[in-house]
Each structure stands twice: as structure tokens, then as C-alpha cells.
XYZ file of C-alpha atoms in Angstrom:
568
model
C 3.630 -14.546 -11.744
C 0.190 -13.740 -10.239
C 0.297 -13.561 -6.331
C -2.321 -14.442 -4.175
C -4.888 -11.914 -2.972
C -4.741 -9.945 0.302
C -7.037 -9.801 2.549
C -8.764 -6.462 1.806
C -9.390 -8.046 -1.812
C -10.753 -10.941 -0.647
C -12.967 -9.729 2.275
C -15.475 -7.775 -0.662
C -16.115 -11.456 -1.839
C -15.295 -14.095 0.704
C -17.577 -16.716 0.406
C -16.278 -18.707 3.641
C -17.580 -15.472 5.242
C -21.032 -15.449 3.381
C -21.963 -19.103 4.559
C -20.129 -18.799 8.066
C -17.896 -22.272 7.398
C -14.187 -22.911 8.460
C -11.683 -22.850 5.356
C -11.364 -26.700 6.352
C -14.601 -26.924 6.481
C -16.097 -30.278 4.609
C -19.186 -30.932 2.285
C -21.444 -31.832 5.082
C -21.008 -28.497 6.794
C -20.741 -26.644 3.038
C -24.559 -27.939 2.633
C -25.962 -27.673 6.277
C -24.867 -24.041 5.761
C -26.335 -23.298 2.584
C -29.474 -25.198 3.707
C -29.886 -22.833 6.106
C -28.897 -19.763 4.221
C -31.501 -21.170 1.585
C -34.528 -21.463 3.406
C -33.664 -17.799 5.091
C -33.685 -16.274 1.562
C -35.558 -17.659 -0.671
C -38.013 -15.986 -3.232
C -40.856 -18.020 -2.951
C -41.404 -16.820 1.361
C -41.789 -13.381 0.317
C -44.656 -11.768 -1.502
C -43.851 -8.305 -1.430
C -42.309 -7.515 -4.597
C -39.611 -5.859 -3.324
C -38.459 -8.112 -0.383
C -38.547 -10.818 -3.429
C -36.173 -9.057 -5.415
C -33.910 -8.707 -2.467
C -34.304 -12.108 -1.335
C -33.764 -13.528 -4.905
C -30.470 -11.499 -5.089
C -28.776 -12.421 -1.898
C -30.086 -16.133 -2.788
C -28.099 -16.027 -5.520
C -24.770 -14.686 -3.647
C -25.264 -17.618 -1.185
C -25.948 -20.149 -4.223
C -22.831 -18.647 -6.054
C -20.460 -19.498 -2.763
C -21.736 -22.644 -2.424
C -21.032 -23.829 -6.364
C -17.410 -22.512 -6.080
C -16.757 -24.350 -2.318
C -18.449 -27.537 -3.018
C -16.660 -27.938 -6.180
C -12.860 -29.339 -5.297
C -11.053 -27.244 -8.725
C -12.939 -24.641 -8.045
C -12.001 -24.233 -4.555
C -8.649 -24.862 -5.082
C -8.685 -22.064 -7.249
C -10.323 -20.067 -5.045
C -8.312 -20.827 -1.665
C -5.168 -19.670 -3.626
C -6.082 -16.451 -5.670
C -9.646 -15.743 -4.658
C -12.163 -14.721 -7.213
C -10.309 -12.952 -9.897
C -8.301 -16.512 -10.324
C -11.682 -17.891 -11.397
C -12.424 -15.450 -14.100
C -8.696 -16.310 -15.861
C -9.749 -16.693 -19.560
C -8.295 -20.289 -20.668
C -9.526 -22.124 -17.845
C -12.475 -23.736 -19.829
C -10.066 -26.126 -21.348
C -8.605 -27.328 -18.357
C -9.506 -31.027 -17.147
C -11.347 -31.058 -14.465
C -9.939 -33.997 -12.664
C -6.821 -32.391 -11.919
C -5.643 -31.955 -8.226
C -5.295 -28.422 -6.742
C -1.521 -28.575 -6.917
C -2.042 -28.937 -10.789
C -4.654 -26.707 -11.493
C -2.153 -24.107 -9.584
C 0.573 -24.944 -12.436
C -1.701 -24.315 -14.937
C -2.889 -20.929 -13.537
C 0.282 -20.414 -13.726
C 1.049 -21.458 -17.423
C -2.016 -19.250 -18.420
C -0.781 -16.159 -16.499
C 2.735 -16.413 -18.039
C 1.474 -14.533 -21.525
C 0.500 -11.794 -19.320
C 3.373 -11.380 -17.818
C 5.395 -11.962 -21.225
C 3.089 -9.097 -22.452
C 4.323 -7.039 -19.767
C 7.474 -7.576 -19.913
C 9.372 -5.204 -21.986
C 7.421 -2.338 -19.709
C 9.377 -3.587 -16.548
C 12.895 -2.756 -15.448
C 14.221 -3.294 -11.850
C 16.188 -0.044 -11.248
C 18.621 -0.137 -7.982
C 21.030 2.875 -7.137
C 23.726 3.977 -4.134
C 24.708 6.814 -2.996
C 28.023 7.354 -1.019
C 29.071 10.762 0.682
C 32.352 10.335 2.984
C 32.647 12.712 6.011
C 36.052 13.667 7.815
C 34.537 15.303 11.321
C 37.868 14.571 12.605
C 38.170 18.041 13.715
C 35.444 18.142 15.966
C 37.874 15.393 18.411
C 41.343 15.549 16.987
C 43.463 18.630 17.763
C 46.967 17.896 16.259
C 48.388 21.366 16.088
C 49.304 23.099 19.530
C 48.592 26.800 18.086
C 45.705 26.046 16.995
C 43.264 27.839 19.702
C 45.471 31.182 17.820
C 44.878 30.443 14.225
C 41.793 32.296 12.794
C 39.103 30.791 12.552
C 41.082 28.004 14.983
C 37.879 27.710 17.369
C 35.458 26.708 14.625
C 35.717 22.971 13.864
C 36.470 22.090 10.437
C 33.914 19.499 8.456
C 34.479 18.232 4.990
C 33.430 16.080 2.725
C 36.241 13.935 1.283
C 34.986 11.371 -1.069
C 31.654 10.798 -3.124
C 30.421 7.349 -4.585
C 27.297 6.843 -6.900
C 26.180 3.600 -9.028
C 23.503 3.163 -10.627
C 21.748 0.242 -12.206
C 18.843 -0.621 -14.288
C 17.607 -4.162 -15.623
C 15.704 -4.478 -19.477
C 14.253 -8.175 -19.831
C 15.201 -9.110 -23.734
C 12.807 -12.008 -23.459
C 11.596 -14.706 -20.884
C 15.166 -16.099 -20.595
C 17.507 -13.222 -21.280
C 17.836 -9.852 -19.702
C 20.092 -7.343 -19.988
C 22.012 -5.252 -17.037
C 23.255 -1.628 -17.624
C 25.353 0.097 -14.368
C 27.385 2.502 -14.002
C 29.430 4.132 -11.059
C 31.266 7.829 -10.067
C 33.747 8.114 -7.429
C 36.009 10.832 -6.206
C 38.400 10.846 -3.505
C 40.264 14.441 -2.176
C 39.735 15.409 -5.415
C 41.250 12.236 -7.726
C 38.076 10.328 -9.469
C 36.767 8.143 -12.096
C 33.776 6.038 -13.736
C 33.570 3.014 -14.810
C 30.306 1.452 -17.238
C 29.106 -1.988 -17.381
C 27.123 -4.337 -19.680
C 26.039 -7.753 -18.635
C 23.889 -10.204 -20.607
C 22.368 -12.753 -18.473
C 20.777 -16.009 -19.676
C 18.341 -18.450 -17.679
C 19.628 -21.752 -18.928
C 17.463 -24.260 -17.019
C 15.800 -24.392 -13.936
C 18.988 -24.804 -12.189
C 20.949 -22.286 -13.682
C 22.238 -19.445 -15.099
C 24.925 -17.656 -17.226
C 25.951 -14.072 -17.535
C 28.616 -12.161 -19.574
C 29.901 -8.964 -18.789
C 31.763 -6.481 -20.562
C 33.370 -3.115 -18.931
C 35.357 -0.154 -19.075
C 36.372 2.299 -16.712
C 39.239 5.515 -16.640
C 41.129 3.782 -13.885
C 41.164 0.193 -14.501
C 40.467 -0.084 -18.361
C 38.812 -2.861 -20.447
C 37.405 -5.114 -18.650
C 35.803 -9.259 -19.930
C 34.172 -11.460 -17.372
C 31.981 -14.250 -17.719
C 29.790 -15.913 -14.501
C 28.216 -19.113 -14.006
C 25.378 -20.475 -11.645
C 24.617 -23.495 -10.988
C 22.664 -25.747 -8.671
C 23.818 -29.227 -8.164
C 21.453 -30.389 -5.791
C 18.216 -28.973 -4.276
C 20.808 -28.126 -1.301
C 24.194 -27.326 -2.966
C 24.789 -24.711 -5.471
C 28.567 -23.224 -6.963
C 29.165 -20.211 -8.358
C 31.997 -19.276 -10.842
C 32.955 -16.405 -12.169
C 36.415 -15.139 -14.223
C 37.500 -12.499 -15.874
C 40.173 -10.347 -17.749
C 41.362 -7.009 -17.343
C 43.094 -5.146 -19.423
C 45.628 -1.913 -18.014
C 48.918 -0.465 -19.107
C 50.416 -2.678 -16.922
C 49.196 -5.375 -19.123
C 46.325 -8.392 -18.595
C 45.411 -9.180 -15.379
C 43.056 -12.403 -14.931
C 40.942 -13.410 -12.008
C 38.977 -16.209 -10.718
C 36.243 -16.896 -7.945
C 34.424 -20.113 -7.223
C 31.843 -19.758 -4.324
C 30.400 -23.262 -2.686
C 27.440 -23.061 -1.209
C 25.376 -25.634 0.848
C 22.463 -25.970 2.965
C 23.395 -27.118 5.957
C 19.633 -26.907 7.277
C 16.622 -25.253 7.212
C 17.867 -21.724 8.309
C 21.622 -22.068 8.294
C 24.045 -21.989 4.779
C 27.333 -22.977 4.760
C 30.127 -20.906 2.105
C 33.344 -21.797 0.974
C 35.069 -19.200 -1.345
C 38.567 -19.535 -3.340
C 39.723 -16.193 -4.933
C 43.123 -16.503 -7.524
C 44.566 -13.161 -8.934
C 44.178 -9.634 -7.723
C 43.813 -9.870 -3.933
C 44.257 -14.163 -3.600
C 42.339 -15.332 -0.499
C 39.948 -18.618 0.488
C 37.463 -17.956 2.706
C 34.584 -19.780 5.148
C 31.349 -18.671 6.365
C 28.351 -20.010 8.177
C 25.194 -17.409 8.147
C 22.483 -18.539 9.969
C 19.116 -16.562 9.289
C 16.073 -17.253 11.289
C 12.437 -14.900 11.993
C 14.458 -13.715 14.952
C 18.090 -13.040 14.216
C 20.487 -13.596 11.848
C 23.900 -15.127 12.943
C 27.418 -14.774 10.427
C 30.969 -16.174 10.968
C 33.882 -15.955 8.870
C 37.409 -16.664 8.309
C 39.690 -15.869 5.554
C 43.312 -16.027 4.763
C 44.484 -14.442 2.231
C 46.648 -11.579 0.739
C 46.662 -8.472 1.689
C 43.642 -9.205 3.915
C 43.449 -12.129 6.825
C 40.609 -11.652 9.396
C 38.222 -13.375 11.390
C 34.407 -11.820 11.564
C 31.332 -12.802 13.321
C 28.390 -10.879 13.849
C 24.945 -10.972 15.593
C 21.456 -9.281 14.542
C 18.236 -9.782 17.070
C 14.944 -9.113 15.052
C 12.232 -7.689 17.093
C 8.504 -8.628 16.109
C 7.202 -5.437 15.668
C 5.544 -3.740 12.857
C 8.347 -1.014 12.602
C 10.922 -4.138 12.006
C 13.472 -2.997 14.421
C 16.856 -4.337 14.543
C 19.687 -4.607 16.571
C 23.596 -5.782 15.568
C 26.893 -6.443 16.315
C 30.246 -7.420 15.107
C 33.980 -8.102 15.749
C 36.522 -8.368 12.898
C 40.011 -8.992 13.585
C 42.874 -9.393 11.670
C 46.382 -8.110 9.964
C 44.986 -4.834 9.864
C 43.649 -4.175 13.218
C 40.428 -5.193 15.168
C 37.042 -3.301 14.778
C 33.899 -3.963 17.135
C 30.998 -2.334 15.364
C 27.220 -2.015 16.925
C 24.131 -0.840 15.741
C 19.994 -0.658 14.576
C 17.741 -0.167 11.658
C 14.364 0.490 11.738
C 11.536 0.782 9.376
C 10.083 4.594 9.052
C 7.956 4.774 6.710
C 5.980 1.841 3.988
C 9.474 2.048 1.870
C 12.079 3.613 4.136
C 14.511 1.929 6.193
C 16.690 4.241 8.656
C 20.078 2.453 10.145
C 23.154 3.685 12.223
C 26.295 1.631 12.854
C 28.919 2.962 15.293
C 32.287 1.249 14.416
C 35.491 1.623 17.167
C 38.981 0.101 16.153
C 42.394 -0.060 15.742
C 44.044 1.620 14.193
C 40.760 3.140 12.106
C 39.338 5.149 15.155
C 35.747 5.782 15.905
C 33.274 6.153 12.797
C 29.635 6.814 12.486
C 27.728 5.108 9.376
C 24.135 6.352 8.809
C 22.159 4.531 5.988
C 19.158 4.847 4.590
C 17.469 2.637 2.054
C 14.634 4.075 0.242
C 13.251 1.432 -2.280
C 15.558 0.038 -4.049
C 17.733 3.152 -3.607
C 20.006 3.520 -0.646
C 21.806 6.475 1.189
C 25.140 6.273 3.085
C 27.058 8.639 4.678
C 30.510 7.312 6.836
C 30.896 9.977 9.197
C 35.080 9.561 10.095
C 35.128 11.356 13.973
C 38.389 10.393 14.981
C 41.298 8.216 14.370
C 41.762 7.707 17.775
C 40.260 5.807 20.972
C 38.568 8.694 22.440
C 35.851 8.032 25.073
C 33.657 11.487 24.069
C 33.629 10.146 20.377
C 32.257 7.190 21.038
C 29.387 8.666 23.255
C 28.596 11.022 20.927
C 28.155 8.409 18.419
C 25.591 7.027 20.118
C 23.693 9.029 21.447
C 23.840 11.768 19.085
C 21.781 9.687 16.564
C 19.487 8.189 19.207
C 18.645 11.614 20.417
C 17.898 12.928 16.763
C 15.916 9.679 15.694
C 13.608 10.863 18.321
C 13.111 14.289 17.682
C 12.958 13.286 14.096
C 10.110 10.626 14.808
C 8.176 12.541 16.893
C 8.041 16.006 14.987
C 8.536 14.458 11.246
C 8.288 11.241 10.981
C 5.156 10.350 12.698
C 2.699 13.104 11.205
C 4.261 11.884 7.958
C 3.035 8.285 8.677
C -0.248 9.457 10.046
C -1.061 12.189 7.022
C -0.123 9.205 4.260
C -2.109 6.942 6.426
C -5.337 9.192 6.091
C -4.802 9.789 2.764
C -4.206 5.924 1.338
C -7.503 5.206 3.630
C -9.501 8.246 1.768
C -8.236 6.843 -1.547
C -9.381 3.612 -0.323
C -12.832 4.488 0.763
C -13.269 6.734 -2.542
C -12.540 3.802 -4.326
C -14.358 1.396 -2.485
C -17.520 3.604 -1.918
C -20.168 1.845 -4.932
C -19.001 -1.293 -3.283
C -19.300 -0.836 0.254
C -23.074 0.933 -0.880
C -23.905 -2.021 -2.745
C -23.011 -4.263 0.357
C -24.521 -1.801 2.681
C -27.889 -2.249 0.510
C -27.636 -5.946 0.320
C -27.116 -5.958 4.511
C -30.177 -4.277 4.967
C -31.993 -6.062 2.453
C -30.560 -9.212 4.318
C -31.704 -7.842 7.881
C -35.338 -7.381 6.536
C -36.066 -10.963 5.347
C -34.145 -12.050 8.856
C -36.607 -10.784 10.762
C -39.147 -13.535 11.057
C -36.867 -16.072 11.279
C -35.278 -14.065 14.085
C -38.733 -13.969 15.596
C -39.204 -17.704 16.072
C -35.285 -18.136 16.865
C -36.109 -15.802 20.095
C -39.509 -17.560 20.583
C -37.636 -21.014 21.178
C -34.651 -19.344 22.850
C -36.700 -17.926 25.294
C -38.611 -21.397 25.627
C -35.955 -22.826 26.978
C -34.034 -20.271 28.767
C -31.205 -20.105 26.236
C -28.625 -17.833 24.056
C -30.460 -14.295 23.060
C -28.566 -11.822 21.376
C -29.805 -8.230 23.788
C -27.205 -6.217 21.526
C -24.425 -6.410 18.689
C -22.036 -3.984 17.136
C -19.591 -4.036 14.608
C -17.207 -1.648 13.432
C -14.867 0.774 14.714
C -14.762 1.651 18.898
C -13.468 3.999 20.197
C -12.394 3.392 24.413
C -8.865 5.305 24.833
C -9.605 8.423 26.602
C -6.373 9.511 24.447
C -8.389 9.035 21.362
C -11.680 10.790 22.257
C -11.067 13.363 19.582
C -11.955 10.587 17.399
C -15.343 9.158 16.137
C -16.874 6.036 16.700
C -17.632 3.696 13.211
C -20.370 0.619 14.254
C -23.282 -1.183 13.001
C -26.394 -2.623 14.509
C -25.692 -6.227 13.988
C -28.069 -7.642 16.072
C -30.315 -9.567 14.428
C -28.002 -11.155 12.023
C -25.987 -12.395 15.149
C -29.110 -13.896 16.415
C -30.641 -15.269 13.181
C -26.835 -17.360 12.966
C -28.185 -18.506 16.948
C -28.602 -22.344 16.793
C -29.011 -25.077 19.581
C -28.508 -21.548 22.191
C -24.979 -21.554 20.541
C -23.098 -18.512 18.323
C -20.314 -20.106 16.369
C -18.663 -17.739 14.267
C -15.208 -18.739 12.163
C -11.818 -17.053 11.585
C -13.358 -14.941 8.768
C -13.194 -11.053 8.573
C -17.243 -10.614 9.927
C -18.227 -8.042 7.151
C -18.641 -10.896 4.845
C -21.364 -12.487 7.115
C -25.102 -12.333 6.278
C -26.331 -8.359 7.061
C -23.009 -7.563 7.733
C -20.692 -4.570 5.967
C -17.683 -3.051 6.414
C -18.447 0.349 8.302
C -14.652 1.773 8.311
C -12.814 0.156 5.657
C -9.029 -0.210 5.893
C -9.509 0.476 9.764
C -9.151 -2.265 12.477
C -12.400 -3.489 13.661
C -14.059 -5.802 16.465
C -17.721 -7.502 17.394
C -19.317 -6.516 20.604
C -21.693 -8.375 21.559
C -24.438 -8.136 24.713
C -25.861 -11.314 25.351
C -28.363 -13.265 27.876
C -28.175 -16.983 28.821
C -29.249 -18.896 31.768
C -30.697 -15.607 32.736
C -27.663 -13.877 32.808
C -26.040 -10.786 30.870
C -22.928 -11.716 29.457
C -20.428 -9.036 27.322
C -17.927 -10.590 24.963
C -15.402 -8.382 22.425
C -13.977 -10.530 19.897
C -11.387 -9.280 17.236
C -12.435 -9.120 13.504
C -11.005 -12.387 11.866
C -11.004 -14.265 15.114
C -13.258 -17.474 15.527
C -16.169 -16.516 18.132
C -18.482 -19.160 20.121
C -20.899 -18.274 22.775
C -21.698 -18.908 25.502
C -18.208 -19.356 26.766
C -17.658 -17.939 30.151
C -13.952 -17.208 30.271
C -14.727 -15.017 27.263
C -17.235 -13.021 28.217
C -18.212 -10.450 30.948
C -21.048 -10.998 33.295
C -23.081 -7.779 34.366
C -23.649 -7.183 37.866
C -27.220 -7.125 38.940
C -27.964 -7.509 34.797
C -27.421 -4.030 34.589
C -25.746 -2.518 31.569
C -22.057 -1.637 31.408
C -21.563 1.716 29.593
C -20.440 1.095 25.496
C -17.536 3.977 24.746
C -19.083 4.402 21.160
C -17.669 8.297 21.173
């Protein structure tokens, strides 16, 4: 299904940007706009030729905005997938009374033979990797001699068991797909494999069935067939059974999962297992933007516990988190804390130190790359041991930080630079052609500008002294680094109405003699303005609204001299 565009695809063409209007904005202030945009560019005020041509091309931008905004389809088109969703072939036979929330469902219907086209080119491949540590050694000392064997003063550190599955997913047709996995273990040298076939079928809107069909060294044959359902918009069940088949004979399981919304961010689970390993569980998870909350119980055989854990999600754009647990039960209680963090666009890096009785003190590292992920238990004692448990914590702490600082971050930085090269490279006729037309645009601004002052002045009101756009530079840490503005002068004064700058929560390179100077980098307005008499300074982020004169805003020169601009 087509998603709707970002914002770097939308800013080339964003036509609230071209006519300076609110995304809310209504008809009245659609046409008061264009009026205005009209009379500053039309052919007939210019005689030389090629101010005409200009004029007659950027009248044409404006006039194209304003038939797509002033027409309600159209717009509704527009607001959700921006320009490409207007040039969809098939939408000349829609009706063109239909509400937005319609024409969205029939975008839809049209984009479905695309993706129907597509799909026998797309597979959803998902893979795990297991390695088992025993760094026991490096804590537990169980033989007295052991200081005399040789090589007694060199801890011993193996790996003891392996685990790796593998998955892919081949979509038969709209409704069916087809699963493929497989999976290796080995444990102190005893392993095995086991393949797996499942056909899935979409049988409604509500539901799904899927039969599966494996076979393995250890376990043998195995049949299982699973059902999804949903009962109500809130309530769903899963079941699932299944046979298999060993030289102890058939063995036949059963699982029923209950699931219910119990409000916006918080499900409800009940689970009844009959067969291998019979147990009926509860659970309450409770997921919100800033943590996620889980508690269980379960009685069962071999295995009765209680669980809950805790994860706090920090808002920052590395998507840190940090976790605990406590699990109690027949077999002992574990406490387990931890964090994950995003490293890179794809990667996820996570540790989890886990202390209990009678398991001891582990170390689990994971990493999830894609849809692939890493993990490697790290066993350090069986015991309760103070050292092991310090060690666990801050060992990885302390090498997450050398790791970010000497690795990690140049990584980051060097695939930053080069996605923003490939960006500009690919972007370069464009931002030219926009460059042109902002020129172009500043030219036939310039007698309009003219009177604009004239009558500003008049009556002591707003004049725009000085405007930048772009890229500044102000940290004395980043002085190695260049500067990126425009002039943007007289367009900010030429939008000066009534002594008053209004400017919308748009990105500003869309706006009349405007262009993006640094694309892909964050950019702000600077602006150096007089009213009343007085020199004002405002800085105003790129997609935030702007309106001047606004004192608590701005910065008022002392003596109307001028502050100096870090532009280096």
C-alpha cells in the first residue's frame, strides 16, 4: 500500500509553501493569497522579454497550487500523498463528489495492482543467531590445585552451544503466502535441525488460517494447524494444535490464546496450554510512547512463576531504553536489568544482566540488525558473586563507550555525509531549477518591494533591514565548518503586509524566491528587522510558523547597532 510522502519529497513541491497559507487554511485565504501572488507575477507588468518568460512561468506554479488547494478531491489527495498521488493513472474515472475519506479508498484500490505486480519480487526474510558462552572460569574456581595445573592461571572460555534459524516469506497471491524456516542447534557437542513449511491464508478481514508441516532429527514429523480470529474490534483468540510424531509414539498439543483490549494502550492475555508442558497463564502488557509495563502469572507443569517487568523509553533520537524484571517461581527467582539503544539507521545494540537462584549471574548482549538479530548469553558464574555482577555492568558500559566514540560515531557521521552527497547529486537539476526560478522570482519582486518600503516607511512600520536562510553556523566547536545561507530579503519584505510578517508552519524553501541552500541539512530564518524605529533580530526554525513584530521573539539592538551574524 502506498505511504504518504515525507517531508523532503514534499518540500520540492509544496504548494501550502508557494502561496504562504496554513494547511487549514480556507477558500477565502486560498484566493487572497493567490490574488496577491497574481498581481506580483503576472506577464502582462513586464515588457522585457525575458522577465515575461520568468514571470509567466512562476505564474503558472502559483496558478497550479491554487487549482489543486481550492479544489476539495484534489486536496484531499494532495494532503495525504502529495503530488505523485495526483498523477495515479485511473483517477479520471473517479466521481468527483466523493469525500476525502473515499477518494483515499480508492487510491488505494488503484494502487493495489501495483503492489499485486510486485508481489512475487518481495519476500520478508528474518534470521537469529545464538552463540552460548561458559566464562565461568573467569569467577568460579572449583578445584583447590588448580593455581598448579598448567596452564591453571589462564582462565578457560568456551563456547558451549550454537543456535541459528532462519526464515523467509514467498507471497503465492494476495491472500496466500507461503513460510519456509529452518533452525541448527548444538549443545556440548549433541545437535540437530529441524525444517518447516507453513501455508498461510487471509480468510477475511478478521482472520486468518495457517497450516504447518515439519520435520526435525530430534523430534520427528511434525502437523499443526493455527487459527486467528477477531471477534470484536477489541477481542481476538488464537488457536493453534498440532501432532507430533516420535518413537515414543503421537504426541498432540493444544493452545488457545484470549486476547482483549482492555484500553487504548493496555491488552489483556489469557493462555490455556494442554499436552507437552500443560500450563494456563495471565498477562497484562501495557505499552505506551514512554514505557512499556508486563505482568504475568502461570501455573503449570514443569514451570509455575510469576513475572513482571518495566521498560522507560527515553525521547531521544538514539531510542534509548531502560528495563527491568523479576521472575519467580519453582525454579528459583531471577532479577534481570538492562538497555538498548539505537546505533546506527538499522542497528539496535542491547545488554541484559540477569542475577538468580540457582542460575548465577549471566550477561546477554543482543544485537538486532534488520530483521536479523545477534545474541550471545555470556554464563559468568553459577554463583552470587559480588565481582560478577560488577563486571557485568560495567564491563559493557565501559566498552559501549569506547565503541561509540572511536567506531560508532565516525561510522554515523561518514554514512551521514555520504547519504547527504547522494542526496544533493540527486537533487542538484532540481535545486538549479528552483534556484533559477528564486531569482527569477526576486527580480519581478523588486518594484513591488519598492512601494511596500515606500508605505512602510510612511508610516513608521515593519521593514525587512536583512534576511537569511540556510545553514548557520554559531558553535565555536563547529567553526571548522562552513556556513550555507541565502539573501532572502526582499522576498521577506515583498510577503510584508499591514507592517506585519506572517509566515506558516511550512518548510520556507517553498516560499516565493526562496530555495533550499543545504539540502538534507537543518536550517533556520534570520531575520534583521526595523519597526517603531527600532532594530529587532528574530531566529525562527525552518517549519515553524513566524509573525513579526512580536517582541518576546525577537532581539532588540542596543543603540540600533548591529549584532555580529556567525555566518563562518
Amino acid at each position: 500500500m502506498a505511504s504518504p510522502l515525507d517531508d523532503d519529497e514534499l518540500a520540492s513541491d509544496d504548494y501550502y509553501s508557494l502561496l504562504n497559507v496554513r494547511r487549514e487554511a480556507t477558500q477565502e485565504e486560498l484566493k487572497a493569497a493567490y490574488r496577491r501572488l497574481c498581481m506580483l507575477y503576472h506577464p502582462d507588468k513586464h515588457r522585457d522579454p525575458e522577465l515575461k518568460r520568468q514571470a509567466e512561468h512562476l505564474f503558472n506554479l502559483v496558478h497550479e497550487a491554487y487549482e489543486v488547494l481550492s479544489d476539495p478531491q484534489a486536496r484531499a489527495i494532495y494532503d495525504i500523498y502529495g503530488k505523485r498521488g495526483l498523477d495515479v493513472e485511473g483517477w479520471e474515472v473517479v466521481e468527483r463528489k466523493r469525500t476525502p475519506a473515499e477518494i483515499r479508498e480508492e487510491y488505494e484500490r488503484l494502487q493495489r495492482e501495483r503492489e499485486e505486480r510486485r508481489l512475487q519480487q518481495r519476500t520478508n526474510p528474518k534470521g537469529t543467531i545464538s552463540v552460548g558462552i561458559d566464562a565461568t572460569d573467569l569467577f568460579d574456581r572449583y578445584e583447590e590445585d588448580f593455581e598448579d595445573m598448567v596452564g591453571g592461571g589462564v582462565p578457560h572460555v568456551e563456547i558451549n552451544k550454537m543456535h541459528i534459524s532462519q526464515s523467509i516469506e514467498a507471497p503465492l497471491t494476495t491472500k496466500d503466502t507461503a513460510i519456509l524456516s529452518g533452525s541448527l542447534s548444538t549443545h556440548n557437542g549433541n545437535g540437530g535441525g529441524t525444517i518447516n513449511l507453513a501455508l498461510r491464508r487471509v480468510t477475511s478481514a478478521k482472520g486468518w488460517g495457517e497450516v504447518e508441516l515439519g520435520a526435525g532429527d530430534s523430534h520427528g514429523p511434525f502437523l499443526g494447524m493455527k487459527i486467528f480470529r477477531n471477534l470484536t474490534p477489541r477481542f481476538f483468540v488464537t488457536a493453534q494444535c498440532g501432532l507430533q510424531f516420535s518413537s515414543r509414539g503421537v504426541r498432540p498439543g493444544f493452545t488457545t490464546v484470549l486476547a482483549r483490549h482492555l484500553d487504548k494502550n493496555t491488552m489483556g492475555y489469557l493462555q490455556w496450554r494442554w499436552g507437552i508442558q500443560s500450563s494456563m497463564n495471565t498477562s497484562i502488557v501495557r505499552d505506551t510512547k514512554s514505557s512499556h509495563f508486563t505482568f504475568a502469572m502461570q501455573l503449570g507443569i514443569p514451570h509455575t512463576f510469576m513475572m513482571m517487568s518495566y521498560q522507560y523509553k527515553f525521547q531521544d533520537e538514539d531510542q534509548t531504553k531502560i528495563k527491568g524484571s523479576v521472575k519467580s517461581g519453582f525454579f528459583g527467582t531471577v532479577v534481570e536489568y538492562g538497555a538498548e539503544r539505537k546505533i546506527s539507521r538499522h542497528s539496535v545494540l542491547g545488554a541484559t544482566v540477569s542475577v538468580g537462584v540457582p542460575q548465577g549471574v549471566s550477561l546477554k548482549i543482543k544485537l538486532n540488525r534488520a530483521s536479523q538479530t545477534y545474541f550471545f548469553p555470556i554464563h559468568l558464574t553459577d554463583q552470587l558473586l559480588p565481582s560478577a555482577v560488577f563486571y557485568a555492568t560495567v564491563g559493557p558500559l565501559v566498552f559501549y563507550l569506547a565503541m561509540r566514540q572511536l567506531i560508532i560515531r565516525p561510522y554515523v557521521r561518514a554514512q551521514k555525509e555520504q547519504e547527504l552527497e547522494k542526496q544533493r547529486e540527486s537533487s542538484a537539476s532540481d535545486i538549479a531549477k528552483k534556484k533559477q526560478e528564486a531569482e527569477a522570482a526576486v527580480l519581478l519582486m523588486q518594484e513591488s518591494v519598492r512601494r511596500i518600503i515606500e508605505a512602510e516607511e510612511s508610516r513608521m512600520g515593519l521593514i525587512i533591514l536583512n534576511a537569511w536562510y540556510g545553514k548557520f553556523v554559531t558553535d565555536n566547536s563547529r567553526k571548522h565548518e562552513r556556513a550555507k545561507v541565502i539573501d532572502v530579503t526582499v522576498p521577506l519584505q515583498c510577503l510584508v503586509k499591514d507592517s506585519k510578517l506572517i509566515l506558516t508552519e511550512a518548510t520556507k524553501s517553498g516560499l516565493p524566491g526562496f530555495y533550499d541552500p543545504c539540502v538534507g541539512e537543518e536550517k533556520s530564518l534570520k531575520v534583521l528587522y526595523q519597526f517603531r524605529g527600532v532594530m529587532h533580530q528574530v531566529l525562527s526554525g525552518d517549519t515553524e510558523s513566524l509573525r513579526i513584530p512580536k517582541q518576546c521573539n525577537s532581539t532588540k539592538l542596543d543603540n540600533g547597532r548591529l549584532e555580529n551574524l556567525c555566518l563562518v
